[in-house]
Short mmCIF file of C-alpha atoms in Angstrom, two decimals:
data_model
loop_
_atom_site.label_atom_id
_atom_site.label_comp_id
_atom_site.label_asym_id
_atom_site.label_seq_id
_atom_site.Cartn_x
_atom_site.Cartn_y
_atom_site.Cartn_z
CA MET A 1 -0.98 -11.64 -55.72
CA ASN A 2 -2.92 -11.76 -52.46
CA GLY A 3 -6.25 -11.74 -54.32
CA LEU A 4 -5.12 -14.52 -56.68
CA TYR A 5 -3.90 -16.65 -53.76
CA THR A 6 -7.20 -16.12 -51.92
CA ASN A 7 -9.23 -17.19 -54.97
CA GLN A 8 -7.11 -20.32 -55.37
CA LEU A 9 -7.58 -21.15 -51.71
CA LEU A 10 -11.35 -20.69 -51.95
CA GLY A 11 -11.46 -22.85 -55.08
CA SER A 12 -9.49 -25.62 -53.38
CA SER A 13 -11.79 -25.45 -50.36
CA LEU A 14 -14.86 -25.75 -52.61
CA MET A 15 -13.41 -28.76 -54.47
CA LEU A 16 -12.59 -30.41 -51.14
CA THR A 17 -16.18 -29.92 -49.96
CA ARG A 18 -17.56 -31.51 -53.16
CA ARG A 19 -15.22 -34.49 -52.89
CA LEU A 20 -16.17 -35.08 -49.29
CA SER A 21 -19.88 -34.94 -50.08
CA GLY A 22 -19.40 -37.62 -52.75
CA LEU A 23 -17.68 -40.07 -50.40
CA GLY A 24 -19.18 -42.37 -47.87
CA ALA A 25 -18.50 -42.04 -44.14
CA GLY A 26 -15.40 -44.26 -44.32
CA GLY A 27 -14.10 -42.49 -47.37
CA ARG A 28 -14.54 -39.09 -45.76
CA THR A 29 -12.63 -40.21 -42.66
CA TRP A 30 -9.72 -41.52 -44.75
CA PHE A 31 -9.64 -38.38 -46.89
CA VAL A 32 -9.65 -35.98 -43.91
CA SER A 33 -6.96 -38.01 -42.11
CA SER A 34 -4.79 -37.95 -45.23
CA ILE A 35 -5.18 -34.19 -45.60
CA SER A 36 -4.39 -33.67 -41.87
CA ARG A 37 -1.19 -35.73 -42.13
CA SER A 38 -0.08 -33.78 -45.17
CA PHE A 39 -0.78 -30.47 -43.44
CA ALA A 40 1.11 -31.56 -40.31
CA ARG A 41 4.16 -32.55 -42.38
CA SER A 42 4.06 -29.21 -44.21
CA SER A 43 3.81 -27.31 -40.88
CA ILE A 44 6.82 -29.13 -39.44
CA MET A 45 8.85 -28.42 -42.57
CA ALA A 46 7.82 -24.76 -42.55
CA LYS A 47 8.67 -24.40 -38.87
CA SER A 48 12.11 -25.90 -39.28
CA LYS A 49 12.74 -23.81 -42.38
CA PHE A 50 11.86 -20.44 -40.86
CA GLU A 51 12.64 -20.99 -37.21
CA TYR A 52 16.20 -19.76 -37.72
CA VAL A 53 14.96 -16.16 -37.37
CA ARG A 54 14.78 -16.69 -33.61
CA SER A 55 18.59 -16.62 -33.57
CA PHE A 56 18.41 -12.86 -34.19
CA GLU A 57 16.82 -12.28 -30.75
CA THR A 58 19.16 -10.85 -28.12
CA ASP A 59 19.54 -12.59 -24.78
CA ASP A 60 18.65 -9.86 -22.27
CA THR A 61 18.30 -12.03 -19.17
CA CYS A 62 19.14 -10.01 -16.07
CA LEU A 63 22.04 -11.20 -13.96
CA ARG A 64 20.96 -13.36 -11.06
CA ASN A 65 21.18 -12.26 -7.41
CA CYS A 66 20.70 -8.61 -8.34
CA TYR A 67 17.83 -6.25 -7.63
CA ILE A 68 16.12 -5.27 -10.86
CA VAL A 69 15.06 -1.63 -11.03
CA VAL A 70 12.72 -0.43 -13.77
CA ARG A 71 12.56 3.37 -13.88
CA LEU A 72 9.91 5.18 -15.91
CA ASP A 73 10.14 8.83 -16.91
CA GLY A 74 7.48 10.95 -18.52
CA ARG A 75 8.35 11.81 -22.10
CA ASN A 76 7.77 15.46 -23.06
CA PHE A 77 5.89 15.93 -19.79
CA HIS A 78 6.80 19.62 -19.66
CA ARG A 79 4.63 20.14 -22.72
CA PHE A 80 2.04 17.64 -21.43
CA SER A 81 1.70 19.57 -18.14
CA GLU A 82 1.25 22.86 -19.99
CA GLN A 83 -1.40 21.41 -22.30
CA HIS A 84 -3.38 20.21 -19.25
CA ALA A 85 -2.76 23.35 -17.16
CA PHE A 86 -1.05 21.60 -14.24
CA THR A 87 -0.79 23.72 -11.11
CA LYS A 88 2.71 25.08 -10.43
CA PRO A 89 4.98 24.21 -8.70
CA ASN A 90 3.12 21.00 -7.80
CA ASP A 91 -0.19 19.60 -8.98
CA ASP A 92 -1.57 17.20 -6.38
CA ARG A 93 -3.97 15.72 -8.93
CA ALA A 94 -1.11 14.74 -11.22
CA LEU A 95 0.98 13.37 -8.36
CA GLY A 96 -2.01 11.37 -7.12
CA LEU A 97 -2.57 9.93 -10.58
CA MET A 98 1.10 8.91 -10.84
CA THR A 99 0.85 7.14 -7.48
CA ARG A 100 -2.40 5.39 -8.43
CA SER A 101 -0.83 4.15 -11.67
CA ALA A 102 2.23 2.88 -9.80
CA ARG A 103 0.00 1.10 -7.30
CA SER A 104 -1.67 -0.68 -10.22
CA VAL A 105 1.74 -1.91 -11.40
CA MET A 106 2.66 -3.23 -7.95
CA GLU A 107 -0.66 -5.02 -7.56
CA GLU A 108 -0.10 -6.68 -10.93
CA LEU A 109 3.54 -7.64 -10.27
CA GLU A 110 3.81 -8.73 -6.65
CA ASP A 111 7.58 -9.29 -6.87
CA ILE A 112 8.02 -5.51 -6.72
CA VAL A 113 9.09 -4.88 -3.12
CA ILE A 114 9.16 -1.06 -3.22
CA ALA A 115 8.40 1.71 -5.70
CA TYR A 116 9.53 5.31 -5.39
CA GLY A 117 8.16 8.25 -7.35
CA GLN A 118 8.48 12.00 -7.68
CA SER A 119 7.31 14.47 -10.29
CA ASP A 120 6.88 12.51 -13.56
CA GLU A 121 9.04 9.48 -12.71
CA PHE A 122 8.62 6.22 -10.82
CA SER A 123 11.14 3.47 -9.98
CA PHE A 124 10.04 -0.13 -9.40
CA VAL A 125 12.33 -2.50 -7.51
CA PHE A 126 11.97 -6.24 -8.15
CA LYS A 127 13.30 -8.46 -5.39
CA ARG A 128 16.68 -10.00 -5.96
CA SER A 129 15.30 -13.55 -6.27
CA SER A 130 12.51 -12.63 -8.71
CA THR A 131 11.96 -14.94 -11.68
CA TRP A 132 9.14 -12.97 -13.32
CA PHE A 133 9.32 -13.24 -17.14
CA LYS A 134 12.48 -15.33 -16.69
CA ARG A 135 14.22 -12.07 -15.66
CA ARG A 136 14.19 -10.78 -19.25
CA ALA A 137 14.83 -7.04 -19.15
CA SER A 138 12.69 -6.22 -22.20
CA LYS A 139 9.72 -8.15 -20.85
CA LEU A 140 9.93 -6.52 -17.42
CA MET A 141 10.36 -3.01 -18.79
CA THR A 142 7.60 -3.21 -21.41
CA HIS A 143 5.12 -4.78 -18.99
CA VAL A 144 5.75 -2.12 -16.35
CA ALA A 145 5.58 0.69 -18.92
CA SER A 146 2.39 -0.55 -20.58
CA GLN A 147 0.61 -1.25 -17.27
CA PHE A 148 1.59 2.19 -15.93
CA SER A 149 0.61 4.08 -19.10
CA SER A 150 -2.75 2.35 -19.48
CA SER A 151 -3.50 2.93 -15.78
CA TYR A 152 -2.65 6.62 -16.18
CA VAL A 153 -5.31 6.92 -18.87
CA PHE A 154 -7.80 4.63 -17.09
CA TYR A 155 -7.70 6.57 -13.79
CA TRP A 156 -7.46 10.06 -15.33
CA LYS A 157 -11.08 10.99 -14.53
CA GLU A 158 -10.69 9.84 -10.93
CA PHE A 159 -8.24 12.72 -10.36
CA PHE A 160 -9.07 15.28 -13.06
CA GLY A 161 -12.84 14.91 -13.22
CA GLU A 162 -14.36 16.26 -16.41
CA GLN A 163 -11.13 17.87 -17.61
CA PRO A 164 -10.44 16.01 -20.87
CA LEU A 165 -7.25 14.12 -21.60
CA LEU A 166 -6.05 16.01 -24.67
CA CYS A 167 -3.22 13.71 -25.75
CA PRO A 168 -1.90 10.31 -24.75
CA PRO A 169 0.78 10.28 -22.02
CA SER A 170 4.09 8.64 -22.90
CA PHE A 171 6.74 7.10 -20.65
CA ASP A 172 10.17 5.76 -21.47
CA GLY A 173 11.86 3.13 -19.34
CA ARG A 174 15.22 1.65 -18.47
CA VAL A 175 16.41 -1.38 -16.51
CA VAL A 176 19.31 -1.16 -14.05
CA LEU A 177 20.73 -3.93 -11.85
CA TYR A 178 22.02 -3.39 -8.32
CA PRO A 179 23.97 -6.26 -6.75
CA SER A 180 23.95 -5.20 -3.08
CA ASN A 181 21.60 -3.79 -0.47
CA ARG A 182 23.85 -0.73 -0.12
CA ASN A 183 23.73 -0.10 -3.89
CA LEU A 184 19.94 -0.26 -3.89
CA ARG A 185 19.60 2.00 -0.86
CA ASP A 186 21.98 4.53 -2.41
CA TYR A 187 19.94 4.48 -5.62
CA LEU A 188 16.72 5.29 -3.76
CA CYS A 189 18.51 7.94 -1.70
CA TRP A 190 19.79 9.48 -4.94
CA ARG A 191 16.26 9.72 -6.36
CA GLN A 192 14.95 11.25 -3.13
CA ALA A 193 17.80 13.77 -3.03
CA ASP A 194 16.92 14.66 -6.62
CA CYS A 195 13.31 15.17 -5.51
CA HIS A 196 14.44 17.61 -2.80
CA ILE A 197 16.75 19.56 -5.12
CA ASN A 198 14.15 19.90 -7.88
CA ASN A 199 11.27 20.74 -5.57
CA LEU A 200 13.21 23.40 -3.67
CA TYR A 201 14.19 25.05 -6.93
CA ASN A 202 10.65 24.90 -8.32
CA THR A 203 9.14 26.23 -5.09
CA VAL A 204 11.38 29.31 -5.15
CA PHE A 205 11.13 29.74 -8.93
CA TRP A 206 7.33 29.85 -8.95
CA ALA A 207 7.17 31.99 -5.81
CA LEU A 208 9.28 34.60 -7.59
CA ILE A 209 6.87 34.49 -10.55
CA GLN A 210 3.48 34.10 -8.85
CA LYS A 211 4.17 36.28 -5.79
CA GLY A 212 7.20 38.32 -6.79
CA GLY A 213 5.95 39.36 -10.23
CA LEU A 214 9.07 38.24 -12.12
CA THR A 215 9.05 36.69 -15.57
CA THR A 216 10.32 33.14 -16.04
CA ALA A 217 13.58 34.46 -17.50
CA GLN A 218 14.07 36.88 -14.60
CA ALA A 219 13.35 34.17 -12.01
CA ASP A 220 15.77 31.80 -13.67
CA ASP A 221 18.45 34.50 -13.76
CA ARG A 222 17.83 35.34 -10.08
CA LEU A 223 18.45 31.71 -9.02
CA LYS A 224 21.60 31.12 -11.04
CA GLY A 225 24.47 30.08 -8.78
CA THR A 226 22.37 29.99 -5.61
CA LEU A 227 22.81 27.27 -2.98
CA ALA A 228 20.07 25.52 -1.01
CA SER A 229 20.61 27.97 1.87
CA ASP A 230 20.15 30.91 -0.51
CA LYS A 231 16.89 29.52 -1.82
CA ASN A 232 15.58 28.91 1.69
CA GLU A 233 16.49 32.49 2.61
CA ILE A 234 14.61 33.89 -0.41
CA LEU A 235 11.52 31.90 0.49
CA PHE A 236 11.58 32.93 4.14
CA SER A 237 12.64 36.56 3.90
CA GLU A 238 10.66 37.56 0.81
CA PHE A 239 7.59 35.31 0.94
CA ASP A 240 7.40 34.17 4.58
CA ILE A 241 7.60 30.52 3.50
CA ASN A 242 9.36 27.95 5.65
CA TYR A 243 10.33 25.23 3.21
CA ASN A 244 10.34 22.58 5.95
CA ASN A 245 6.62 23.19 6.42
CA GLU A 246 5.83 22.39 2.80
CA SER A 247 3.91 19.17 2.09
CA ALA A 248 5.96 15.99 2.65
CA VAL A 249 4.71 14.48 -0.61
CA HIS A 250 6.38 17.37 -2.45
CA ARG A 251 9.62 17.36 -0.44
CA LYS A 252 10.06 13.58 0.05
CA GLY A 253 8.25 12.01 -2.90
CA THR A 254 6.16 8.86 -2.57
CA SER A 255 7.28 5.39 -1.48
CA LEU A 256 4.96 2.47 -2.14
CA VAL A 257 5.48 -0.59 0.06
CA TRP A 258 3.62 -3.77 0.93
CA GLU A 259 2.13 -3.78 4.42
CA LYS A 260 -0.04 -6.31 6.21
CA LYS A 261 -3.28 -4.86 7.48
CA ASP A 262 -5.82 -6.58 9.69
CA GLU A 263 -9.39 -6.14 8.53
CA THR A 264 -12.57 -7.30 10.19
CA VAL A 265 -15.52 -8.44 8.09
CA THR A 266 -18.96 -9.76 8.97
CA LYS A 267 -19.99 -13.15 7.64
CA HIS A 268 -23.38 -14.81 7.75
CA MET A 269 -23.11 -18.42 8.90
CA LYS A 270 -25.82 -21.04 9.09
CA LEU A 271 -25.28 -24.38 10.81
CA PRO A 272 -27.69 -27.37 10.84
CA ASN A 273 -30.57 -26.86 13.28
CA VAL A 274 -29.21 -23.41 14.17
CA GLU A 275 -30.52 -20.01 13.12
CA GLU A 276 -28.35 -17.98 10.79
CA LYS A 277 -26.06 -15.66 12.71
CA GLU A 278 -23.48 -13.00 12.01
CA VAL A 279 -19.87 -13.77 12.81
CA ARG A 280 -17.08 -11.17 12.78
CA VAL A 281 -13.87 -12.52 11.24
CA THR A 282 -10.48 -10.80 11.36
CA ARG A 283 -7.97 -11.58 8.65
CA SER A 284 -4.63 -10.17 7.54
CA ARG A 285 -4.09 -8.94 3.98
CA ARG A 286 -1.16 -7.46 2.12
CA ARG A 287 -1.86 -4.06 0.67
CA VAL A 288 0.15 -1.39 -1.09
CA GLU A 289 0.57 1.64 1.16
CA ALA A 290 1.84 5.09 0.17
CA LEU A 291 4.39 6.75 2.47
CA HIS A 292 5.98 10.20 2.28
CA CYS A 293 9.00 9.73 4.49
CA ASP A 294 12.78 9.91 4.59
CA LEU A 295 14.64 7.06 2.88
CA ILE A 296 18.15 8.30 3.61
CA GLY A 297 18.18 7.59 7.37
CA GLU A 298 17.92 4.22 9.10
CA GLN A 299 14.40 4.47 10.51
CA PHE A 300 12.53 3.56 7.33
CA TRP A 301 14.67 0.47 6.72
CA GLU A 302 14.35 -0.68 10.32
CA GLU A 303 10.56 -0.40 10.07
CA HIS A 304 10.47 -2.28 6.73
CA PRO A 305 13.03 -5.10 7.00
CA ASP A 306 11.26 -7.26 4.38
CA ILE A 307 12.29 -4.98 1.50
CA LEU A 308 15.96 -6.00 1.51
CA GLU A 309 17.05 -9.62 1.18
CA GLU A 310 19.86 -11.11 3.20
CA GLU A 311 23.17 -11.04 1.40
CA GLU A 312 25.18 -14.21 1.04
CA THR A 313 28.60 -14.24 2.69
CA CYS A 314 31.57 -16.22 1.38
#
């Protein structure tokens, strides 16, 4: 059917060309105008006939006056990390690549006021008053996910050098709304607490394997039912490791925030009747900065008051 339709279309086009060549300038103008009007009428009719399919789309506009959080999680990243021989318990190359990809997302979508990441996940917080993509959840989530995934591939060599990327990384996403400053702060505290719990477990687990000579099954069995204090005791008494001295990026995760930085540049200026001279100019620019600090206490929020918006009072 497609081939028959194409041949008919080509034949009609050829006939139209012959007719036009046989007409004078005025005749050609009239003929083309007539064809254009007919085509326009047909387009309008077709649009009105088929446009009803738009009614199947779901309205996923995010509620106003709420912070929009898009959280990405690596899909099958346990297998992905094994295929690429990630260092255990933490691979600084992989963490650096995650942060670089998240920075790319923030630089693309400036309404993101803070992003927090640990392991194979990153959360992006859009300011409460954001109108990006008309606050459509699907648009926000897919744009964040696609920008992050493509950046992960694009910057791979910057962190892993000549080690090849053996399979494409995959991230799933979700959108959650938080109506108050306290809700948002508690969400970020929850993710940082999760970072601490997971990293403490992984630090002890891999110490038991790499330094204690246990198998993965034996290490897992050894840690069943243990509390944080028990894990700290194992690290200190058996491996002389003080968990508090471990890298902050591993214990606290990574927070990306906008900060204004003054930078001085040299410009060459030339005025009439004056020799060209160098002038040093200082200007302020907003840049994404990576921090590895506590989000649960008050200090971070006091130092970054622009993240949270004032709440309306009745």
